[in-house]
Coordinates of N, CA, C and O in Angstrom, one line a residue:
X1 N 112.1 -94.6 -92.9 CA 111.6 -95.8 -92.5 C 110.2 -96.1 -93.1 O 109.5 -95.2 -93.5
X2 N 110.0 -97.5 -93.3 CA 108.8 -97.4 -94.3 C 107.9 -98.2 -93.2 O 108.2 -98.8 -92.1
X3 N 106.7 -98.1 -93.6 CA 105.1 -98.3 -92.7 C 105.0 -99.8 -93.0 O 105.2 -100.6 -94.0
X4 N 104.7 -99.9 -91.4 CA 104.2 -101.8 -91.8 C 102.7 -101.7 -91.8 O 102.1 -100.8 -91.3
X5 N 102.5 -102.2 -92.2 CA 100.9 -102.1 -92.1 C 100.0 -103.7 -92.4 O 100.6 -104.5 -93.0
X6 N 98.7 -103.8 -91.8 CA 98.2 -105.2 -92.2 C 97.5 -105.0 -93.5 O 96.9 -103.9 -93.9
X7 N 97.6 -106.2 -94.1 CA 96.9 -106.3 -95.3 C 96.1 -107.2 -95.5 O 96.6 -108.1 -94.9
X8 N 94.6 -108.0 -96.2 CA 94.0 -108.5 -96.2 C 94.7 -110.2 -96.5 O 95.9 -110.5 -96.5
X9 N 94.3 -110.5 -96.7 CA 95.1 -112.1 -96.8 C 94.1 -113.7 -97.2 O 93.4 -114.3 -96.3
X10 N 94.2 -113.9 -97.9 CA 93.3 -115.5 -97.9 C 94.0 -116.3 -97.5 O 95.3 -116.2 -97.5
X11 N 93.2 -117.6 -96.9 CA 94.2 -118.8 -96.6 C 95.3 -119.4 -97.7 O 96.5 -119.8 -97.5
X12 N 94.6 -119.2 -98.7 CA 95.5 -120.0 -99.8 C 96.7 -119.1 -99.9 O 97.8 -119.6 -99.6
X13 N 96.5 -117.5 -100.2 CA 97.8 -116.4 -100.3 C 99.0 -116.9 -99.2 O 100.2 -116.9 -99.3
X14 N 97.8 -117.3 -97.9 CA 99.4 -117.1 -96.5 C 99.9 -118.7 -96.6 O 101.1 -118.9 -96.4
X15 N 98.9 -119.9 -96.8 CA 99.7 -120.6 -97.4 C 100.7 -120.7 -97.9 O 101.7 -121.0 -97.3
X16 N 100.6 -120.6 -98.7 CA 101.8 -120.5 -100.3 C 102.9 -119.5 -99.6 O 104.1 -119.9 -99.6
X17 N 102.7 -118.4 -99.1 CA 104.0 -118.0 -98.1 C 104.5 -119.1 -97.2 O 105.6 -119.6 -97.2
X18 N 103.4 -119.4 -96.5 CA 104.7 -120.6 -95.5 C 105.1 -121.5 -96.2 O 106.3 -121.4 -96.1
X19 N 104.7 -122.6 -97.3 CA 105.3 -122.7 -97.6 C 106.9 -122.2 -98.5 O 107.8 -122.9 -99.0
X20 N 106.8 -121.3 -98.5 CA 108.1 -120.4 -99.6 C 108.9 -119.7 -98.4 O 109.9 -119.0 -98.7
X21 N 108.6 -119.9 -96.9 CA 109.3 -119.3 -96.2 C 109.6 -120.2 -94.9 O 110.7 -120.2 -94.2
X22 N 108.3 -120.9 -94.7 CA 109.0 -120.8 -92.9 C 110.1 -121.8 -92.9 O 110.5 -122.5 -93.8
X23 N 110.6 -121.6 -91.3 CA 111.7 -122.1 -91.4 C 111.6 -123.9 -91.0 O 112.2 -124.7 -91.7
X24 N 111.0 -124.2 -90.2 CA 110.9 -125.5 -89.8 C 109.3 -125.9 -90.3 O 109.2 -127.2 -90.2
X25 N 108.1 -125.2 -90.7 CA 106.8 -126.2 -90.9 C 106.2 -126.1 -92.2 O 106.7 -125.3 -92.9
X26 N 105.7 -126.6 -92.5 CA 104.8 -126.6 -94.3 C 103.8 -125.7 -93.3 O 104.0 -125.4 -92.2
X27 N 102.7 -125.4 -94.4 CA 101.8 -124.4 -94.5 C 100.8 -125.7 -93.5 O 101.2 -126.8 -93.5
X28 N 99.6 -125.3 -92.9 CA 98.6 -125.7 -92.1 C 97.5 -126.1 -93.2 O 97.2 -125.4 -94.2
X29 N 97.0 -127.0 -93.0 CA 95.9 -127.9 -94.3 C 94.6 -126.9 -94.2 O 93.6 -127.0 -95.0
X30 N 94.7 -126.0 -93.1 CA 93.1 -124.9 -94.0 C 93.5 -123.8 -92.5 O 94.5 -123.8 -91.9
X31 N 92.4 -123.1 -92.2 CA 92.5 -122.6 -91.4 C 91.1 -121.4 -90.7 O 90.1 -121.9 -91.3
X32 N 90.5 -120.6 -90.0 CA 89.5 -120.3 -89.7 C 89.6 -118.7 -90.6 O 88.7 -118.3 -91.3
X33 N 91.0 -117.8 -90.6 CA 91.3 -117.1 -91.0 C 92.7 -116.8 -91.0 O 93.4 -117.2 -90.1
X34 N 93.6 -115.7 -92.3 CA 94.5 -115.5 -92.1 C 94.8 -113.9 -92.0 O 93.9 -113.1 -91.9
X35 N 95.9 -113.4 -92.2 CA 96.2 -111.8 -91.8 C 97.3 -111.8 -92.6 O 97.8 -112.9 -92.7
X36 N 97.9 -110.8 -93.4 CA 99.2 -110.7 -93.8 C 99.4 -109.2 -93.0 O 98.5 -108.5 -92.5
X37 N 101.1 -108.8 -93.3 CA 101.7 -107.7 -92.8 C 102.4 -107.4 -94.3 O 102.6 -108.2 -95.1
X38 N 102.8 -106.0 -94.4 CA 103.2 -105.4 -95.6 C 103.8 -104.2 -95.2 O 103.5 -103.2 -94.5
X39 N 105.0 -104.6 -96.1 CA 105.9 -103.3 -95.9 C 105.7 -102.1 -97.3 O 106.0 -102.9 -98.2
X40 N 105.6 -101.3 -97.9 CA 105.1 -100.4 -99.3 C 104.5 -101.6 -99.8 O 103.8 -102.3 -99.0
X41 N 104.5 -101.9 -100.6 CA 103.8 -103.2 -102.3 C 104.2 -104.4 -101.6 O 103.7 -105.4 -102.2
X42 N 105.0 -104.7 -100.5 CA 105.9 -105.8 -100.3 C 104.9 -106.7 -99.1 O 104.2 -106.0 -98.4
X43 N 104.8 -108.3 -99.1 CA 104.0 -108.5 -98.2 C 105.4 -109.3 -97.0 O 106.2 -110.1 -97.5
X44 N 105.5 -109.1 -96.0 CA 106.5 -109.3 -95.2 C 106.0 -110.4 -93.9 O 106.4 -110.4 -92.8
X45 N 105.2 -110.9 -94.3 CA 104.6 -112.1 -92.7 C 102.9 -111.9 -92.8 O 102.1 -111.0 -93.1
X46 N 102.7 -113.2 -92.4 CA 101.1 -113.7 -92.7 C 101.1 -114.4 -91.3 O 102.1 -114.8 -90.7
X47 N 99.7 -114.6 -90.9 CA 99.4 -115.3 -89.8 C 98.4 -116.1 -90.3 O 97.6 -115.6 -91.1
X48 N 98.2 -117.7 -90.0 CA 97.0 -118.3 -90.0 C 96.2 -118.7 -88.6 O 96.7 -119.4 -87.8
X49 N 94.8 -118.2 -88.5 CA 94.9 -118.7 -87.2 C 93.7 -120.3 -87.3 O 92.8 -120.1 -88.1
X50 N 93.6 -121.0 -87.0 CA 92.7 -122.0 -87.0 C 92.2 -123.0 -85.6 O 92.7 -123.0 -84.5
X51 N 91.2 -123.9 -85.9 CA 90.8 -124.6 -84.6 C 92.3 -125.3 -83.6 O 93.1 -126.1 -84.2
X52 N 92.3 -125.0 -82.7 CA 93.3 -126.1 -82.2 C 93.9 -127.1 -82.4 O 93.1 -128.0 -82.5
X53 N 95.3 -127.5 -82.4 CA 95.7 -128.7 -82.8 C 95.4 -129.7 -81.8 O 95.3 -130.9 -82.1
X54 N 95.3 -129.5 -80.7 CA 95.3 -129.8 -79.3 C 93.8 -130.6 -79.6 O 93.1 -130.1 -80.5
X55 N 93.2 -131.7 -79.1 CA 91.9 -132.2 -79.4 C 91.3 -131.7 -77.9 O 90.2 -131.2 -77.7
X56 N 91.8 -131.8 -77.3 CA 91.2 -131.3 -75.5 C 91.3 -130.0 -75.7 O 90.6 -129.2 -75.0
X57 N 92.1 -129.5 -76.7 CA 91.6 -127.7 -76.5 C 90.6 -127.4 -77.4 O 89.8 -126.5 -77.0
X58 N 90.3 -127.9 -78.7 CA 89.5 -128.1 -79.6 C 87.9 -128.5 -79.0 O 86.9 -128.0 -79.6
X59 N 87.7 -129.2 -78.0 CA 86.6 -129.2 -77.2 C 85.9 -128.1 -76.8 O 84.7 -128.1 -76.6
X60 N 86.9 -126.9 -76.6 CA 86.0 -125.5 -76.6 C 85.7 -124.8 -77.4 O 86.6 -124.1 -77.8
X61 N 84.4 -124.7 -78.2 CA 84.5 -124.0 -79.4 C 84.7 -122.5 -79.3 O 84.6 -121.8 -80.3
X62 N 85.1 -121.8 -77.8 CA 85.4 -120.2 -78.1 C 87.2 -120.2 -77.5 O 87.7 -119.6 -76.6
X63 N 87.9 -121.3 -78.6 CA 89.7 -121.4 -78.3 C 89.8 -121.4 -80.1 O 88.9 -121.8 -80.8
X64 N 90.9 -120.8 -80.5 CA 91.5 -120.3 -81.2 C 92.9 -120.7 -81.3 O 93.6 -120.9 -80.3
X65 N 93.3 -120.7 -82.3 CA 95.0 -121.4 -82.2 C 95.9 -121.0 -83.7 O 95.9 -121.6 -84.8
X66 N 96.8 -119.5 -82.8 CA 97.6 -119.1 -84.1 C 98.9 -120.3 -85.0 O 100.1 -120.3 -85.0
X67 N 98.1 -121.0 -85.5 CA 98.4 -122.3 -86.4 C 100.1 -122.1 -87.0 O 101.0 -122.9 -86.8
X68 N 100.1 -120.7 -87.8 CA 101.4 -120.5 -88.4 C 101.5 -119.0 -88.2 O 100.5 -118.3 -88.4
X69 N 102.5 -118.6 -87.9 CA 102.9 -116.7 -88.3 C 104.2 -117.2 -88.8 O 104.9 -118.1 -88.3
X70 N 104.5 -116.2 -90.1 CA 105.7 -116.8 -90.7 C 105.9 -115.3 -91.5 O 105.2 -114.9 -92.3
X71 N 107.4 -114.7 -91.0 CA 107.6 -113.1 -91.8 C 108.6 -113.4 -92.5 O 109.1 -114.5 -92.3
X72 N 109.2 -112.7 -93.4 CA 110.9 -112.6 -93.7 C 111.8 -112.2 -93.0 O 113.0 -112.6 -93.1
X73 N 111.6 -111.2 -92.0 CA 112.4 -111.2 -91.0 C 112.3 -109.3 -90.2 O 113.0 -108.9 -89.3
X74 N 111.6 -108.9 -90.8 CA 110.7 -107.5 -90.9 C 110.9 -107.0 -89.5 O 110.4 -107.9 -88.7
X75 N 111.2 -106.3 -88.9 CA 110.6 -105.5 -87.7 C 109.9 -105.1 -87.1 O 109.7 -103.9 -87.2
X76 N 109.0 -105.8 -86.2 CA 107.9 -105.9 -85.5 C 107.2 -106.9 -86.5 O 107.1 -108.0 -85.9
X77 N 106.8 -106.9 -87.3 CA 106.2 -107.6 -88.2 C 105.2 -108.9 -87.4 O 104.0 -109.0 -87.4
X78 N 106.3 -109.8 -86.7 CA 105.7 -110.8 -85.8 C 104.3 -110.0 -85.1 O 103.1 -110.1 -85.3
X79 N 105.2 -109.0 -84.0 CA 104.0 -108.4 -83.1 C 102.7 -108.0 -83.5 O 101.6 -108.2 -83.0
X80 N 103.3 -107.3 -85.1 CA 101.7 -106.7 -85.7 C 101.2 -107.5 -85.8 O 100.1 -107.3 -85.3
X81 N 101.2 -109.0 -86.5 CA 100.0 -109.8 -86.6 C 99.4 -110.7 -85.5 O 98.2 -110.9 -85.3
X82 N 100.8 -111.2 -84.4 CA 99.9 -111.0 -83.7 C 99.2 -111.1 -82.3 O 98.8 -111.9 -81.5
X83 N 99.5 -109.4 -82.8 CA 98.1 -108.2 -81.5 C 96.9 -108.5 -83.2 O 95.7 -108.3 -83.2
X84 N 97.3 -108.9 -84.1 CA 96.3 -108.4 -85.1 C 95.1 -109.9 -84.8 O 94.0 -109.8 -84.4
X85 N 95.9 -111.1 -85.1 CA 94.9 -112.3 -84.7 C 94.1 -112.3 -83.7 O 93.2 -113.1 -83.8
X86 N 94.2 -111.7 -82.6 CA 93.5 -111.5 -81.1 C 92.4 -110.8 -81.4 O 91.3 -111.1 -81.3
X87 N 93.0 -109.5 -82.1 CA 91.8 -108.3 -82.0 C 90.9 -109.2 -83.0 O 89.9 -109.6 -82.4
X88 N 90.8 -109.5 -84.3 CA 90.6 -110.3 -85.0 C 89.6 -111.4 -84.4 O 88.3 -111.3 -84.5
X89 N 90.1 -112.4 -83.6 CA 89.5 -113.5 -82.9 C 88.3 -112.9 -81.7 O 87.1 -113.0 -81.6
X90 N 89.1 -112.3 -81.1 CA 88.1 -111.6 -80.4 C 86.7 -111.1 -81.2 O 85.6 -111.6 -80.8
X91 N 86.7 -110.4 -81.8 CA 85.8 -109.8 -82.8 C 84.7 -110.6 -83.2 O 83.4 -110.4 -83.1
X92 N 85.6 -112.0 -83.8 CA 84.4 -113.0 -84.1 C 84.1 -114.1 -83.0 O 83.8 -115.3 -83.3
X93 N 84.2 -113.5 -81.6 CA 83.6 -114.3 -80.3 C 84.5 -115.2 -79.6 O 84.1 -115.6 -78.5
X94 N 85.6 -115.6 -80.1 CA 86.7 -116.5 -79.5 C 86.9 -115.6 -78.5 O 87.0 -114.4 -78.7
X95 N 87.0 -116.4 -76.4 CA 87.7 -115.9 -75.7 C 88.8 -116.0 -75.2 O 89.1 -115.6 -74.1
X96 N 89.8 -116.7 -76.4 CA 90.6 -117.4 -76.5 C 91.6 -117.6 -77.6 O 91.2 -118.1 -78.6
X97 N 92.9 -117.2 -77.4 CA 93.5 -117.4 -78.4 C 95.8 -117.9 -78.2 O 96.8 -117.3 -77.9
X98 N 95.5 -119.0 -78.6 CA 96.8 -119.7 -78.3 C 97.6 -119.8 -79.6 O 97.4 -119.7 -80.8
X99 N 98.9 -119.9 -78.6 CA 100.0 -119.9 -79.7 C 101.2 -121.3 -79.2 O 101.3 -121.7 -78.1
X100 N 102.1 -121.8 -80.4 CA 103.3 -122.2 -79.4 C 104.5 -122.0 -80.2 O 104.4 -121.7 -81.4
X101 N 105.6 -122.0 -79.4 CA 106.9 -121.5 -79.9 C 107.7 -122.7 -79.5 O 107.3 -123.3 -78.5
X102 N 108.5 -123.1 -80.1 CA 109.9 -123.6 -79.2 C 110.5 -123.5 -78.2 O 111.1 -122.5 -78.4
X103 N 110.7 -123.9 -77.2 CA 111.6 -123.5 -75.8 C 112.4 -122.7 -76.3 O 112.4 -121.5 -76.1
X104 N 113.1 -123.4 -77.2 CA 114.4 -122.2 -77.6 C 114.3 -120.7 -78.0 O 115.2 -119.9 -77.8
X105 N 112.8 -120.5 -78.6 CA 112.8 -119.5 -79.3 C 112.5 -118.3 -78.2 O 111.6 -118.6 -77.4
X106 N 113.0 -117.1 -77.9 CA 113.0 -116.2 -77.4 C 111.3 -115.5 -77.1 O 111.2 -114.5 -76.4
X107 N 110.2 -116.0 -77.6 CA 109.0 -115.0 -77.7 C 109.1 -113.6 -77.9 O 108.0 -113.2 -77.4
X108 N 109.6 -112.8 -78.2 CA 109.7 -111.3 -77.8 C 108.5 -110.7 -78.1 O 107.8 -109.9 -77.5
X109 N 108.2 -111.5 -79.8 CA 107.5 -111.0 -80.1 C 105.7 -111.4 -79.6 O 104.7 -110.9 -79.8
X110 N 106.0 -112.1 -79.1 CA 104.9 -112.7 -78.4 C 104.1 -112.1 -77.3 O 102.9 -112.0 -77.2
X111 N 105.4 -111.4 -76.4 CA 106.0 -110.3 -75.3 C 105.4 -108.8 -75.8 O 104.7 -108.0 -75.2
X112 N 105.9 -108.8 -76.9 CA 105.6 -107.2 -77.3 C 103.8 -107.1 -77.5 O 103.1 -106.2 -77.1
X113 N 103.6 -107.7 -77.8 CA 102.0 -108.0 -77.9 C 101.2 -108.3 -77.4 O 100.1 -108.6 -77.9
X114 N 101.6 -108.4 -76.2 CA 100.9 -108.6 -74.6 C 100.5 -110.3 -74.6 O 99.4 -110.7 -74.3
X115 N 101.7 -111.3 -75.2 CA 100.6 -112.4 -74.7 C 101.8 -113.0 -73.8 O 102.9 -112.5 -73.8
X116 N 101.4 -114.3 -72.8 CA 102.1 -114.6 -71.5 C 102.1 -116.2 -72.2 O 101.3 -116.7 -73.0
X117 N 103.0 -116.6 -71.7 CA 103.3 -118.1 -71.1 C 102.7 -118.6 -70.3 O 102.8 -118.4 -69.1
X118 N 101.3 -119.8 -70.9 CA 100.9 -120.5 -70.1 C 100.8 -122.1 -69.7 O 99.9 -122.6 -69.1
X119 N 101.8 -122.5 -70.1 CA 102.7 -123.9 -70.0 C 103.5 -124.5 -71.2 O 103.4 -124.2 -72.4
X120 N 104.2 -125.4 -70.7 CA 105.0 -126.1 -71.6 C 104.1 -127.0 -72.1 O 102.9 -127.2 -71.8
X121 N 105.0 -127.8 -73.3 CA 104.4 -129.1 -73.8 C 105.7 -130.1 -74.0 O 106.6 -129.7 -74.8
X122 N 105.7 -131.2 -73.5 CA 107.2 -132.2 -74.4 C 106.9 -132.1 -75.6 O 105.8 -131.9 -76.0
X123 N 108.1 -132.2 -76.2 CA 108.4 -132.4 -77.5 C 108.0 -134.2 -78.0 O 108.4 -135.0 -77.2
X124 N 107.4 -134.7 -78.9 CA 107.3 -135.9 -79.4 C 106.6 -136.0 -80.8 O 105.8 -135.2 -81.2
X125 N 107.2 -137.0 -81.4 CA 107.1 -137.6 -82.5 C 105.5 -137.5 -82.6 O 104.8 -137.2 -81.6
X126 N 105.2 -137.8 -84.0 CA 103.8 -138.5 -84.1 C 103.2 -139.7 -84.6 O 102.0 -140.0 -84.8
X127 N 104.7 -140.2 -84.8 CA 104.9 -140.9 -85.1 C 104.6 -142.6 -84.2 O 105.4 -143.0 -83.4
X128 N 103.5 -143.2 -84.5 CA 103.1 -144.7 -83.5 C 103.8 -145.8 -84.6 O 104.2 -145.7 -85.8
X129 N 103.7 -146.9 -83.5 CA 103.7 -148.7 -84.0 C 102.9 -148.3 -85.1 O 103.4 -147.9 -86.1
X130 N 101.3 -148.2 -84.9 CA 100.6 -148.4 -85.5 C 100.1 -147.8 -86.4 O 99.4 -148.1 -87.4
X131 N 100.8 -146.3 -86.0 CA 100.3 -145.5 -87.5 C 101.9 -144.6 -88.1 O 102.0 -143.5 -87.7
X132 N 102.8 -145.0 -88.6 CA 104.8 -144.6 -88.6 C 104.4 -143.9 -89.9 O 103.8 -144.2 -90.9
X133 N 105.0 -142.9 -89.4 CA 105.2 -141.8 -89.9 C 106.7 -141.0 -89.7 O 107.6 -141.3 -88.9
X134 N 106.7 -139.8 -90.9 CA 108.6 -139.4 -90.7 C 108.1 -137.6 -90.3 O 107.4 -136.7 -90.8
X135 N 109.1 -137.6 -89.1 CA 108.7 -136.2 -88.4 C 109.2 -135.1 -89.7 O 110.2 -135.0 -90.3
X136 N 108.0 -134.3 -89.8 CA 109.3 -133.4 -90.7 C 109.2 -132.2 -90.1 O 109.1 -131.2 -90.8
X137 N 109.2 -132.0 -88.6 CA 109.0 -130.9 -87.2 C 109.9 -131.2 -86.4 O 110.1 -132.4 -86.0
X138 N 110.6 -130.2 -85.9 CA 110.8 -130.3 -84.5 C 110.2 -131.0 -83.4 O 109.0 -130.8 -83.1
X139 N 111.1 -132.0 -82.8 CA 110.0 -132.7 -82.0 C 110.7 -132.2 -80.1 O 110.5 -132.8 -79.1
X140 N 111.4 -130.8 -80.2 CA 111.7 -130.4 -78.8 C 110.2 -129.9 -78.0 O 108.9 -130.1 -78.0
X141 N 111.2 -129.2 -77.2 CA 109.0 -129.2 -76.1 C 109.1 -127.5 -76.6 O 109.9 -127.0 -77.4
X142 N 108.3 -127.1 -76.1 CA 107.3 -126.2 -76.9 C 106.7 -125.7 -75.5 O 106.5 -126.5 -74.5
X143 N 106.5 -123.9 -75.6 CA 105.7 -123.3 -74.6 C 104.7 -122.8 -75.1 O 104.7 -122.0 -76.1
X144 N 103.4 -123.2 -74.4 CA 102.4 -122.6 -74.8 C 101.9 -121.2 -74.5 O 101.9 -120.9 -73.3
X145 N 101.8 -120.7 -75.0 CA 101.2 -118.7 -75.3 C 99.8 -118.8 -75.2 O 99.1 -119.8 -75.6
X146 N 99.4 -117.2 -74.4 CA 98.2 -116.9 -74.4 C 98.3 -115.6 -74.6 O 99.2 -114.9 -74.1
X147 N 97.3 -115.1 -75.6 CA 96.8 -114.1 -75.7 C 96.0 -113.4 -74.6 O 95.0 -114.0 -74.3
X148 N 96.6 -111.9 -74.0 CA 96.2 -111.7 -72.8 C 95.5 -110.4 -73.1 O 94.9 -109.9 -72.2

């Protein structure tokens, strides 16, 4: 079995992964910091974490918000990055660190890394009258995660 391990990571590096990988989002327009995961030479999942998408959550400047984690499909890979963005966040004074998933999507990995379920959100467009736009997201509801 080969070692997963974290690896250092720039925004631009985990960018350019989500884009080349994730399944449903483009890469996040910047971010506060990111993390990759690596299996030997191989980089197998990046996390970006950045300010809140949320503007009422963004009002606290010690909230944190894991923006993208996006692996090839690796084993644990999710978990290690992230228990890795917490310890990370923590470190540089966030007492706070949020995630969201899809209803659909199972969390395990979310689970294995000690974070909990701390509400839903509806799913919606972002689409207004006044400002029309074409979703290129999922627009189902969404559970919000906390890092515990």
């Amino acid at each position: 079995m080969s070692l997963l391990e974290l690896c250092p990571m720039t925004i631009g590096e985990a960018r350019a992964y989500v884009d080349a990988k994730h399944r449903h989002h483009r890469a996040p327009v910047s971010g506060l910091f990111a993390v990759g995961a690596r299996c030997e030479n191989d980089v197998v999942g990046v996390a970006i974490v950045g300010r809140p998408v949320s503007r009422v959550l963004d009002a606290d400047d010690y909230t944190a918000e894991v923006t993208r984690l996006c692996t090839d499909g690796t084993k644990n890979a999710c978990s290690l990055l992230y228990a890795a963005c917490w310890r990370a966040a923590r470190a540089l004074g966030y007492r706070k660190l949020i995630t969201y998933t899809l209803a659909s999507e199972s969390g395990v990995s979310l689970r294995a890394a000690g974070w909990v379920v701390v509400g839903e959100v509806k799913g919606r467009s972002w689409s207004t009258p006044s400002r029309p736009r074409v979703d290129k997201h999922p627009t189902q509801a969404k559970l919000r995660w906390e890092a515990a």
